[in-house]
PDB file of C-alpha atoms in Angstrom:
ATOM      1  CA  UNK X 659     132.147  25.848  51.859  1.00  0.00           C
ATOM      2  CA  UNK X 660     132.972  22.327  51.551  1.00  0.00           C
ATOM      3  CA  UNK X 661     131.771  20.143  54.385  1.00  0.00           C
ATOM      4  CA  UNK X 662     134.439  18.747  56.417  1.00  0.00           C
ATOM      5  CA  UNK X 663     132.723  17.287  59.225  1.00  0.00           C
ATOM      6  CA  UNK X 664     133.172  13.484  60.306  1.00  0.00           C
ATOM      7  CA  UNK X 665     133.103  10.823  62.748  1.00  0.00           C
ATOM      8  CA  UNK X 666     135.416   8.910  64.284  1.00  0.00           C
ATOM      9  CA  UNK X 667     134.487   5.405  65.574  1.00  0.00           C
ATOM     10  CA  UNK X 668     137.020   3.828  68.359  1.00  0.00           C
ATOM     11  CA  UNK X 669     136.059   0.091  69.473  1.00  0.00           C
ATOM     12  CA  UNK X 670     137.942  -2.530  71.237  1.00  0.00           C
ATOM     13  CA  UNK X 671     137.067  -6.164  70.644  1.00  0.00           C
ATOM     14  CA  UNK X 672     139.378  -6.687  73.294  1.00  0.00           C
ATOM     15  CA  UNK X 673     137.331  -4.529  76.030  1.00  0.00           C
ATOM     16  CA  UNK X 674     139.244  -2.952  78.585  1.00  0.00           C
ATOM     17  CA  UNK X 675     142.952  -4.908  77.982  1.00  0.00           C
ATOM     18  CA  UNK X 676     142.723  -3.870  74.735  1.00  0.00           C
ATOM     19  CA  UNK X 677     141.980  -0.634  75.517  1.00  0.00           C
ATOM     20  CA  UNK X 678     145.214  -0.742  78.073  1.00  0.00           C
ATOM     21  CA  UNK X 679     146.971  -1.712  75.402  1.00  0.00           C
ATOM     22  CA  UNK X 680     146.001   1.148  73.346  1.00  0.00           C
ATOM     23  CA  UNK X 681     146.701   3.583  76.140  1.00  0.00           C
ATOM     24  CA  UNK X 682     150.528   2.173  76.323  1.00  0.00           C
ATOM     25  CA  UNK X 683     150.989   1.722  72.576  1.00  0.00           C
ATOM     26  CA  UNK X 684     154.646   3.022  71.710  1.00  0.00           C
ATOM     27  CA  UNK X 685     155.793   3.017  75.384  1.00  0.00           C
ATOM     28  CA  UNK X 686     158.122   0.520  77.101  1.00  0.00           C
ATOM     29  CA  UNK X 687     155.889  -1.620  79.133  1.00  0.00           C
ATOM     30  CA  UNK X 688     157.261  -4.141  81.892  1.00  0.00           C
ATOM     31  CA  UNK X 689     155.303  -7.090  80.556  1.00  0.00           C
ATOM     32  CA  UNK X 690     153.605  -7.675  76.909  1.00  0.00           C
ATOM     33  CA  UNK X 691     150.167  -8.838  78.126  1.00  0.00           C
ATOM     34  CA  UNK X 692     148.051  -6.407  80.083  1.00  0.00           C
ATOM     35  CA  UNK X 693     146.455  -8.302  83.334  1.00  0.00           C
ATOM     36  CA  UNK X 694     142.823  -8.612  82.983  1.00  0.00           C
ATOM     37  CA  UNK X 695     140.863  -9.610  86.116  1.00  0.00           C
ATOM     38  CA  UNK X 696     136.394 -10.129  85.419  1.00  0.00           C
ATOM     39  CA  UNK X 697     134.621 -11.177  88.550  1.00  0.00           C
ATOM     40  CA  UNK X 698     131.220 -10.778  90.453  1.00  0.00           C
ATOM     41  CA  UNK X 699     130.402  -9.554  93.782  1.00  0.00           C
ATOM     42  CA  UNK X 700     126.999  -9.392  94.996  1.00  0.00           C
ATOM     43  CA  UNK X 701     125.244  -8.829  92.119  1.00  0.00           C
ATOM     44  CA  UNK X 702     128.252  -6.453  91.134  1.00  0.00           C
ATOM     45  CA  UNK X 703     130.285  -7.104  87.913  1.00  0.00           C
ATOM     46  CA  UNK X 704     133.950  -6.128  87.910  1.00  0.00           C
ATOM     47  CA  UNK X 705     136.052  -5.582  85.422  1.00  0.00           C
ATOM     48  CA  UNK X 706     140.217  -4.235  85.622  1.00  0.00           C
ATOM     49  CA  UNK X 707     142.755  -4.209  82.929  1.00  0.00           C
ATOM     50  CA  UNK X 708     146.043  -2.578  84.083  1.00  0.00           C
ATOM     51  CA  UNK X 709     149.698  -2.411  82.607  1.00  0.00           C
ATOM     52  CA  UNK X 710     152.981  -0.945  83.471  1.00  0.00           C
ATOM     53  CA  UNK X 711     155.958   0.870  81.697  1.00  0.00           C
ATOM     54  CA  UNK X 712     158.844   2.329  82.682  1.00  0.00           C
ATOM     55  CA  UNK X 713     157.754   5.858  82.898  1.00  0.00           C
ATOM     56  CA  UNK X 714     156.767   7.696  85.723  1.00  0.00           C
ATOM     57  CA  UNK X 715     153.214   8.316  85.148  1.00  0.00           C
ATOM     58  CA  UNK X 716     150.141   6.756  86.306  1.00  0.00           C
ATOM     59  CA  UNK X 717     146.814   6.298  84.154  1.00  0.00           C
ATOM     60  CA  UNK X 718     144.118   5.928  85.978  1.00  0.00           C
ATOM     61  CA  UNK X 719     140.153   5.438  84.422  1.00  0.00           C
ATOM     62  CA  UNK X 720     137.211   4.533  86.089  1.00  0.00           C
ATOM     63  CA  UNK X 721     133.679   3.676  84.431  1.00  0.00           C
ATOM     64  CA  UNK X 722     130.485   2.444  86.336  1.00  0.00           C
ATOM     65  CA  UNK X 723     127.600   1.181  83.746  1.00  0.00           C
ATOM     66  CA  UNK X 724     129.791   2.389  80.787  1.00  0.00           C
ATOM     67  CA  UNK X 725     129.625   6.398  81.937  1.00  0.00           C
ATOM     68  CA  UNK X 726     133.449   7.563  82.221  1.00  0.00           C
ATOM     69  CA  UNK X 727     133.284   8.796  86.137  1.00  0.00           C
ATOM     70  CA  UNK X 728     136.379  11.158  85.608  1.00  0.00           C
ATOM     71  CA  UNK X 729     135.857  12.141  89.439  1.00  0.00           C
ATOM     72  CA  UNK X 730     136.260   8.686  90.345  1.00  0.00           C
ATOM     73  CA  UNK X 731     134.575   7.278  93.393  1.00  0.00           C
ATOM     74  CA  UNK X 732     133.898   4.353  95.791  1.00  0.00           C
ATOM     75  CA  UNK X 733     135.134   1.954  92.726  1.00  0.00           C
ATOM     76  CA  UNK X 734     138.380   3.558  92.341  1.00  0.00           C
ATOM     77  CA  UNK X 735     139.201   3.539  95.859  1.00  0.00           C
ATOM     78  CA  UNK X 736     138.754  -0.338  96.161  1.00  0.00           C
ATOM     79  CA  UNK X 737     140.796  -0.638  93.721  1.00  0.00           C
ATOM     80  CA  UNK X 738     143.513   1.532  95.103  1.00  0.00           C
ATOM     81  CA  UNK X 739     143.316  -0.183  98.125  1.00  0.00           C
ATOM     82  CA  UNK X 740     143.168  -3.628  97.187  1.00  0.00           C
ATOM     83  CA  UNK X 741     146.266  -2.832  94.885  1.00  0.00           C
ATOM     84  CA  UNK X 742     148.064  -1.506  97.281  1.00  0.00           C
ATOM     85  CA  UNK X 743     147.692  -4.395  99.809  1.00  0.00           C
ATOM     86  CA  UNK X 744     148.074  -7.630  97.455  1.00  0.00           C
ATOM     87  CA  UNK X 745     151.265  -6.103  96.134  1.00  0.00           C
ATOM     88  CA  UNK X 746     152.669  -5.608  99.565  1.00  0.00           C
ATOM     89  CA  UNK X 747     151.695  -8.938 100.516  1.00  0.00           C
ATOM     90  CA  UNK X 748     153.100 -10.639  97.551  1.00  0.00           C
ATOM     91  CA  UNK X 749     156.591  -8.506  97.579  1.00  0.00           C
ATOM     92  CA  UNK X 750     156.693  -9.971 102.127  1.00  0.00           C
ATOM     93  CA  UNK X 751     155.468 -13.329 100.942  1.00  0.00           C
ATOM     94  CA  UNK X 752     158.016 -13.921  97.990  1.00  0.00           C
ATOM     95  CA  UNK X 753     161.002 -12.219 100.461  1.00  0.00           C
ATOM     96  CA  UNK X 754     161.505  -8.988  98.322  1.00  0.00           C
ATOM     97  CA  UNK X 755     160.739  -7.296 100.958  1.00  0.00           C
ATOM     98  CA  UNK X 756     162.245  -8.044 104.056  1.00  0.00           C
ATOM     99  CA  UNK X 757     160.058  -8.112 107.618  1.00  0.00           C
ATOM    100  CA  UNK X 758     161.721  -5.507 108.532  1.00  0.00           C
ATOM    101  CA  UNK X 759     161.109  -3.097 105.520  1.00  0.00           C
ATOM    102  CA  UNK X 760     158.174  -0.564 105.372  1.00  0.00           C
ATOM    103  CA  UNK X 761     155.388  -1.257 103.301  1.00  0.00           C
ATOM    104  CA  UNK X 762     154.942   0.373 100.128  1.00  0.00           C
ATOM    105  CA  UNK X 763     152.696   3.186  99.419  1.00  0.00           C
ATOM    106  CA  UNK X 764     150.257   2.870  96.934  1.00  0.00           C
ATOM    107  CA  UNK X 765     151.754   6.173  95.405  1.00  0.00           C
ATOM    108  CA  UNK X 766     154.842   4.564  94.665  1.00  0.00           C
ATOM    109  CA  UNK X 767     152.596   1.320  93.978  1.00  0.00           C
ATOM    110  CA  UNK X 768     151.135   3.136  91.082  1.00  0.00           C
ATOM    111  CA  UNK X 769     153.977   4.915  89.357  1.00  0.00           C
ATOM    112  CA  UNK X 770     154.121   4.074  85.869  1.00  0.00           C
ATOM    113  CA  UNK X 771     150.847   2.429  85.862  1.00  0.00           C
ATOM    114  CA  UNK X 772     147.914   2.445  83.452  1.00  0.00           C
ATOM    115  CA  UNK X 773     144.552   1.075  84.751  1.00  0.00           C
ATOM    116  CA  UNK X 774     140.953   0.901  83.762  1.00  0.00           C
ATOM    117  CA  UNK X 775     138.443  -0.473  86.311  1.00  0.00           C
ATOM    118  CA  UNK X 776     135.013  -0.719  85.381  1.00  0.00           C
ATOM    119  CA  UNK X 777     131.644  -2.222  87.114  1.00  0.00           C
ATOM    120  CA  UNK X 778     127.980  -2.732  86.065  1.00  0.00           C
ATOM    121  CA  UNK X 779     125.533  -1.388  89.434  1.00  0.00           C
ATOM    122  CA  UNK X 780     122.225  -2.519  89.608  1.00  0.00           C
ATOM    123  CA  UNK X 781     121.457   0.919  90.953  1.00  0.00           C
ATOM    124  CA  UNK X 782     124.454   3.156  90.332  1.00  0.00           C
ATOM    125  CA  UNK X 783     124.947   6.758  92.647  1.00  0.00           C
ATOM    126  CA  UNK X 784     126.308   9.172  91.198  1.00  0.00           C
ATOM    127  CA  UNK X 785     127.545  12.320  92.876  1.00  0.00           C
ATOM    128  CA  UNK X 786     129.837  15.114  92.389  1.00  0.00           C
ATOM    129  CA  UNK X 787     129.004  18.484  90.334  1.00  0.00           C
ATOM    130  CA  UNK X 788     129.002  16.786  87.121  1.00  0.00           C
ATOM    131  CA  UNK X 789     127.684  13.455  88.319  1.00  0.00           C
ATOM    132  CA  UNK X 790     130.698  11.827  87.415  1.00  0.00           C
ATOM    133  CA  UNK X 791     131.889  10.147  90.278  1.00  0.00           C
ATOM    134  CA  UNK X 792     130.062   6.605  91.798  1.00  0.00           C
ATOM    135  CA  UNK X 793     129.154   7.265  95.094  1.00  0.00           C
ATOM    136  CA  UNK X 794     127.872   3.429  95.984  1.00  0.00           C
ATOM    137  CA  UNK X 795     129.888   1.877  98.971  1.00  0.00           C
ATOM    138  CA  UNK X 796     129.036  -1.491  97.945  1.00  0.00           C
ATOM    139  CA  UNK X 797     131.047  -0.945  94.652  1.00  0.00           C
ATOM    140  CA  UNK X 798     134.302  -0.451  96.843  1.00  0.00           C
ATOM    141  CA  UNK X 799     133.799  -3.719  98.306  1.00  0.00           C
ATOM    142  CA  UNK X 800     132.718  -5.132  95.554  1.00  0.00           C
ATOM    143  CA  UNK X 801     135.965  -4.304  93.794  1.00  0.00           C
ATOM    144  CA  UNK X 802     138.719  -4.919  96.344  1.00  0.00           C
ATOM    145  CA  UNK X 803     137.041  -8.515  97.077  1.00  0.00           C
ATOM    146  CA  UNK X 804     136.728  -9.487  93.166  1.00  0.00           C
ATOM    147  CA  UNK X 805     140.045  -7.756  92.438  1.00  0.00           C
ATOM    148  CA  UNK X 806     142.221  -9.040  95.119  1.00  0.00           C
ATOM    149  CA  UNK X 807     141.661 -12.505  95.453  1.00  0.00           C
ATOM    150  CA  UNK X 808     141.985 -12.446  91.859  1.00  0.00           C
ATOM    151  CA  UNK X 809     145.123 -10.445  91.062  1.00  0.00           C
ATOM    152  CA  UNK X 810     146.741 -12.400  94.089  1.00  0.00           C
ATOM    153  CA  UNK X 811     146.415 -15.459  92.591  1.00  0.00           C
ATOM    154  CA  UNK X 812     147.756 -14.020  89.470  1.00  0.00           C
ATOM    155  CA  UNK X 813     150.971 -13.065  91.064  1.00  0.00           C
ATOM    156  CA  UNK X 814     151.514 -16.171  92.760  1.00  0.00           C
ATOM    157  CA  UNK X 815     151.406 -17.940  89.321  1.00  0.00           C
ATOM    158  CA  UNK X 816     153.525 -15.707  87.731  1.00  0.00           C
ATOM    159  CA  UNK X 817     156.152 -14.428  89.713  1.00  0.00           C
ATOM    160  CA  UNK X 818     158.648 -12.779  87.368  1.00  0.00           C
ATOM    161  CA  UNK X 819     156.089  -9.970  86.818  1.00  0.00           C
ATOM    162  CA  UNK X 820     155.073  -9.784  89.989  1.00  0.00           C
ATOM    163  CA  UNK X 821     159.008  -9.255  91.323  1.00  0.00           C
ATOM    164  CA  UNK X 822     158.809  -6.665  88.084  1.00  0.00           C
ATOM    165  CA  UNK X 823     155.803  -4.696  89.726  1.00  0.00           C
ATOM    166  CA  UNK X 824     157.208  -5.000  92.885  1.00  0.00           C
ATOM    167  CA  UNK X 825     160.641  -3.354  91.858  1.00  0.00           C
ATOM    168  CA  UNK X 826     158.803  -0.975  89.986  1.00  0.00           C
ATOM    169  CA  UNK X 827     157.356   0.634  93.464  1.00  0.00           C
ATOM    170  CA  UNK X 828     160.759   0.185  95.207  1.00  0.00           C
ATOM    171  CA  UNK X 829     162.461   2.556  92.325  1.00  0.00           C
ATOM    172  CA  UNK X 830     159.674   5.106  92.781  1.00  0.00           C
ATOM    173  CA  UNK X 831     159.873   4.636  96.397  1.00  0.00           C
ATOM    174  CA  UNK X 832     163.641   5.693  96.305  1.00  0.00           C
ATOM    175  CA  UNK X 833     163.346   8.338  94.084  1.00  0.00           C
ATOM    176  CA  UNK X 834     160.475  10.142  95.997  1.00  0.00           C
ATOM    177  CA  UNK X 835     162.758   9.463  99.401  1.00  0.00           C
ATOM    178  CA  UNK X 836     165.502  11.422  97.166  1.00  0.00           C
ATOM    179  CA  UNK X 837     163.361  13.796  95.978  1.00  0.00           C
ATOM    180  CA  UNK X 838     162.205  14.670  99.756  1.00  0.00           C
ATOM    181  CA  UNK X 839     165.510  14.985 100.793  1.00  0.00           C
ATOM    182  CA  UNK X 840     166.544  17.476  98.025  1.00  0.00           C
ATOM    183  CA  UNK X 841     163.435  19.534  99.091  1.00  0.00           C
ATOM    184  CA  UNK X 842     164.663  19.566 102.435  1.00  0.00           C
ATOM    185  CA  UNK X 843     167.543  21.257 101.215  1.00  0.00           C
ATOM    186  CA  UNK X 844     166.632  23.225  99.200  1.00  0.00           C
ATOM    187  CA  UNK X 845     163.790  24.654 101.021  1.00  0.00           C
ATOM    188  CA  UNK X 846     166.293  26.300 104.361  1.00  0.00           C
ATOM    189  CA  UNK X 847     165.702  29.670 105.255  1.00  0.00           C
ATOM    190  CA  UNK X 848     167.515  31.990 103.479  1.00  0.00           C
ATOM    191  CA  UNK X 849     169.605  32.823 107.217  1.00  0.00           C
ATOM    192  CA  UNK X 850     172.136  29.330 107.112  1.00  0.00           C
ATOM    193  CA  UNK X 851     172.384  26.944 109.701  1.00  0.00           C
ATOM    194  CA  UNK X 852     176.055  26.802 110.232  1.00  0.00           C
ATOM    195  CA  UNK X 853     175.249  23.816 112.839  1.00  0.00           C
ATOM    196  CA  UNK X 854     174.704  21.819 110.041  1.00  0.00           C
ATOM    197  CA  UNK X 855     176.842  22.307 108.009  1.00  0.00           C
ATOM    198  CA  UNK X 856     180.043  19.752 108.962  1.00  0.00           C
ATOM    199  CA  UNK X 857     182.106  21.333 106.529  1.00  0.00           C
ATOM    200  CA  UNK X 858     183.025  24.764 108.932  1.00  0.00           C
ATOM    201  CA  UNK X 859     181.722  27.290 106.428  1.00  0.00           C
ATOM    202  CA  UNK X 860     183.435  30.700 107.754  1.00  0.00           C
ATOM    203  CA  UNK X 861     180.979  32.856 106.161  1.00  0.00           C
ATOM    204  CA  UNK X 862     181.589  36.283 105.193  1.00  0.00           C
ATOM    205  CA  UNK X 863     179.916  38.991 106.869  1.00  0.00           C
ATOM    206  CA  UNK X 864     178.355  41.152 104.033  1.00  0.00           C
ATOM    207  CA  UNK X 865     174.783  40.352 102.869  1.00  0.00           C
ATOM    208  CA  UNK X 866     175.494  41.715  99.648  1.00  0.00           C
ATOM    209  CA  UNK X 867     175.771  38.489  97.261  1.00  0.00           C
ATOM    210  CA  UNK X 868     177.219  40.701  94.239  1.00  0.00           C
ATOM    211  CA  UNK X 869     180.648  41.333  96.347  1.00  0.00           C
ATOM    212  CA  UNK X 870     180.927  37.541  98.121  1.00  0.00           C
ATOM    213  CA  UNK X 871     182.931  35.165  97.495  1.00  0.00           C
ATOM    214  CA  UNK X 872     182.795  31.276  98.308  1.00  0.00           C
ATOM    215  CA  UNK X 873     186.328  29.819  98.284  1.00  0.00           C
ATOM    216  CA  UNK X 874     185.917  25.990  98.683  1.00  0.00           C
ATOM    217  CA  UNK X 875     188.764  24.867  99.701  1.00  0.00           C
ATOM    218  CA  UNK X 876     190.353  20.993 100.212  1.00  0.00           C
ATOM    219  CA  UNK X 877     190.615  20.057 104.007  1.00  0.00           C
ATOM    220  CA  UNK X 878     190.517  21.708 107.002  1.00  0.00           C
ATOM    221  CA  UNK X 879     193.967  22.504 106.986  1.00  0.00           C
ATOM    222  CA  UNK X 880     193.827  24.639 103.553  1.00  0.00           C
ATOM    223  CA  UNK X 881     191.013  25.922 105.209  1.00  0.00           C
ATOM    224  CA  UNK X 882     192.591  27.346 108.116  1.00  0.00           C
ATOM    225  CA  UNK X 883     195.116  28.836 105.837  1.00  0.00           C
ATOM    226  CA  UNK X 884     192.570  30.333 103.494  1.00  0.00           C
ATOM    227  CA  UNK X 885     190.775  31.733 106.568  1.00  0.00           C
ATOM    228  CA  UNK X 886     193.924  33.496 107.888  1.00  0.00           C
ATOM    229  CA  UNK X 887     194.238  35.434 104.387  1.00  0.00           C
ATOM    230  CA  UNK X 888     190.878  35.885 103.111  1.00  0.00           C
ATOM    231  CA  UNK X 889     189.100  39.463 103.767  1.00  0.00           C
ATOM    232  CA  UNK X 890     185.997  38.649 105.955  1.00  0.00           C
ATOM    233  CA  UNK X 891     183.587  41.291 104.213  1.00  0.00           C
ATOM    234  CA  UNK X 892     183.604  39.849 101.243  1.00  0.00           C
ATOM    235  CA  UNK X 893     184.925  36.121 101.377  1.00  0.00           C
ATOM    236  CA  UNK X 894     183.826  33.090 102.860  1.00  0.00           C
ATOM    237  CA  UNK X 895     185.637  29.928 103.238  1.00  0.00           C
ATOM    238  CA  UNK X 896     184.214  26.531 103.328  1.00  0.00           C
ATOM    239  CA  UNK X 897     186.820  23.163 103.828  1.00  0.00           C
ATOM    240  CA  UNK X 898     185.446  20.259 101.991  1.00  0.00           C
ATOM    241  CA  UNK X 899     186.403  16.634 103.717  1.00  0.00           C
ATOM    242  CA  UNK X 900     187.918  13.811 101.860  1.00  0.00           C
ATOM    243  CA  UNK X 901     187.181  12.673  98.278  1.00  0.00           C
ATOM    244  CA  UNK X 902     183.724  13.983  97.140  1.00  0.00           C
ATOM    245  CA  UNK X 903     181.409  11.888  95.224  1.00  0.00           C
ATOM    246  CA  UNK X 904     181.225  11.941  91.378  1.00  0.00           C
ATOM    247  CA  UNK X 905     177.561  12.850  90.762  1.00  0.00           C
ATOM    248  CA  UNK X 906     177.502  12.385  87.250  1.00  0.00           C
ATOM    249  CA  UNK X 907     176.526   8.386  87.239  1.00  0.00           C
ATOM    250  CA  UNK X 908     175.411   9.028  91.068  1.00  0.00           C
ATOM    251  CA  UNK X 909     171.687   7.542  91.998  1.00  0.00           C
ATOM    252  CA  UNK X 910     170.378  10.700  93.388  1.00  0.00           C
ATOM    253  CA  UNK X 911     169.885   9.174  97.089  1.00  0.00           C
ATOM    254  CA  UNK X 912     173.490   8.584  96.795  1.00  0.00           C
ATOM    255  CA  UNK X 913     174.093  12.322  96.041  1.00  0.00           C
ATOM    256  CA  UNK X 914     171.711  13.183  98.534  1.00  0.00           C
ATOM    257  CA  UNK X 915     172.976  11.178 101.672  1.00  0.00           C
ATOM    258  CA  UNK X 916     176.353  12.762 100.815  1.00  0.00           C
ATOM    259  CA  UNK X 917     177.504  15.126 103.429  1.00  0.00           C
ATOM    260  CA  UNK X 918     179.567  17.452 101.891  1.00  0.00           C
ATOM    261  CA  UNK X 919     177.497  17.887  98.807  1.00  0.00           C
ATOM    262  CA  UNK X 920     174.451  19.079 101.163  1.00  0.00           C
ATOM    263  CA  UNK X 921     176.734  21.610 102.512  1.00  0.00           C
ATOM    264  CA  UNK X 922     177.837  23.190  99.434  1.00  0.00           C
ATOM    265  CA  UNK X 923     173.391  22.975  98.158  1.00  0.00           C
ATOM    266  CA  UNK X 924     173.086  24.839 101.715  1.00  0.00           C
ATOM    267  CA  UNK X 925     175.811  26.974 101.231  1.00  0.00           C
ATOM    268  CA  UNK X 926     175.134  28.236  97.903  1.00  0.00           C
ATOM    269  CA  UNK X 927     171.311  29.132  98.757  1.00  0.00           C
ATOM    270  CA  UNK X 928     170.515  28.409  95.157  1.00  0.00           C
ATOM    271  CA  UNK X 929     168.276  25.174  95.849  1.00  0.00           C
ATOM    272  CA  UNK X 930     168.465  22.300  93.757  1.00  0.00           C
ATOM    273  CA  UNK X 931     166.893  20.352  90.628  1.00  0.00           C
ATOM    274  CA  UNK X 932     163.833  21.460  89.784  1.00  0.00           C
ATOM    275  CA  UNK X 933     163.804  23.786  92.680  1.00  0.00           C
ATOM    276  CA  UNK X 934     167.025  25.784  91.527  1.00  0.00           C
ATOM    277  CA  UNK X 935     167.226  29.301  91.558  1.00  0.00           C
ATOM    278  CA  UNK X 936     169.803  31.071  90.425  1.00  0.00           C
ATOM    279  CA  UNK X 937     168.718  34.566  91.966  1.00  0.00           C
ATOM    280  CA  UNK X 938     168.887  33.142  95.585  1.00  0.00           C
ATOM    281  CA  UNK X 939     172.571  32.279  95.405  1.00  0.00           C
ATOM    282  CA  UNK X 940     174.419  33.484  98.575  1.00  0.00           C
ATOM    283  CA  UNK X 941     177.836  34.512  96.475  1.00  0.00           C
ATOM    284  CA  UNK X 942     178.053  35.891  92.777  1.00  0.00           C
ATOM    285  CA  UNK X 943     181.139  34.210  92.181  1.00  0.00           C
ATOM    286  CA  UNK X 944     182.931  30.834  93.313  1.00  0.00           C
ATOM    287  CA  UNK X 945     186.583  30.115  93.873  1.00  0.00           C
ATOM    288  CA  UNK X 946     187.591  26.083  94.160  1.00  0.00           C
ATOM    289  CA  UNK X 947     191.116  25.618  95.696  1.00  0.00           C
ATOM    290  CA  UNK X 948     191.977  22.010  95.136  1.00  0.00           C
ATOM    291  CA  UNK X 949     195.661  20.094  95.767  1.00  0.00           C
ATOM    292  CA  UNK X 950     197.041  18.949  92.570  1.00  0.00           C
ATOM    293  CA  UNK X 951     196.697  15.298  92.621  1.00  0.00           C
ATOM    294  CA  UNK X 952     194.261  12.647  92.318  1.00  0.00           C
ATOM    295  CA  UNK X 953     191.894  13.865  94.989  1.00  0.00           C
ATOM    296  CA  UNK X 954     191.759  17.632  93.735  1.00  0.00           C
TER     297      UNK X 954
END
């Protein structure tokens, strides 16, 4: 048969940045120019490229003497932790964040990050099952000192991408908070806390979701009329307060700190997002009583 075999040849006159570069080609990046930080350390050479875009994941890639340590090691975790401290710094120094407001964590930090560090060791360690992760402490220290004096200089100097990084982490920060809180609700026991739920849920008394019925009505006082007439085997009443919130533009804290919408989550059993599940809902079929004006 014909031979089809060949060879393909990647190189990057650019080293690492343009390697970034590559990495983030057709993405939406938050600045056009990849930082690029080259330093020595005792006797340690260190090099980091990194990028961000406005997606949610983080690239990560380590290499110590040009071998690809895909388990990471002691470099990595310098670099993690000197990234994670200049940017807090910078966003307390330059007043985005406030001295009262929590640090960020270097999860959030991260999000929508791509990043290649890379040393040369005079006498490299590696450990791990595959020998792919660098196991010399002095390359951690190395690293954080060569990176972060660095990087914070950077930032200083150019403070519209630093705000930009800075932001970046506050977003992920606020959807991970969200996200926590929609686990939280979605993850009650099956048995509902009626304590918590403001909204006086008169539940029905048959475990059977197939025959129950959620009536949410507007109000307490449609409430107490619905409860008065409903048949308590099969039907369960729960008043919702006031004017609820339009999710559809809704920042999903927003949805999330909203009272009423937690009770009807709880309520329904079903969970939420990408925890939803249809075969956990508490009533097979829902009944919304609404006044018929602006509010309804």
């Amino acid at each position: 048969r014909k031979d089809t075999a060949g060879t393909d040849v990647y190189k990057f006159e650019g080293g690492i940045k343009e390697y970034v570069a590559f990495l983030n080609k057709g993405q939406e990046v938050l600045f056009d120019d990849p930082i690029y930080v080259e330093s020595t350390y005792n006797g340690i050479d260190v090099e980091v490229a990194l990028q961000y875009t406005n997606g949610y994941k983080t690239t990560l890639m380590t290499f110590a003497n040009n071998i690809h340590t895909y388990e990471g090691g002691m470099h990595e975790a310098g670099f993690k932790t000197a990234l994670t401290r200049v940017v807090n710094d910078y966003a307390h120094k330059s007043k985005i964040l406030k001295d009262k407001d929590d640090n960020l964590s270097g999860e959030d930090i991260r999000e929508g990050m791509t990043a290649i560090v890379s040393v040369k060791h005079p006498s490299p360690q590696f450990e791990g099952q595959t020998k792919t992760k660098l196991g010399n402490s002095d390359a951690r220290t190395a690293v954080d000192k060569a990176f972060s004096e660095t990087f914070s200089r950077f930032l200083m100097e150019n403070p519209s991408v630093g705000r930009k990084i800075v932001e970046k982490g506050q977003l992920a920060e606020r959807a991970r908070t969200a996200a926590k809180r929609a686990r939280e609700v979605t993850r009650k026991k099956s048995g509902l806390e009626i304590a918590n739920l403001p909204g006086k849920l008169a539940d029905n008394t048959s475990n059977d979701p197939s025959i129950s019925e959620l009536f949410i009505v507007e109000g307490n006082s449609a409430g107490g009329s619905a409860k008065q007439g409903r048949s308590r085997l099969t039907q369960a009443i729960l008043p919702i307060r006031g004017k609820i919130l339009n999710v559809e533009k809704a920042s999903m804290d927003r949805i999330l700190a909203n009272q009423e919408i937690r009770s009807l989550f709880t309520a329904l059993g079903t969970g939420f997002g990408a925890d939803f599940d249809v075969s956990k809902a508490r009533y097979h079929k829902l009944i919304i009583m609404t006044d018929a004006d602006v509010d309804g």
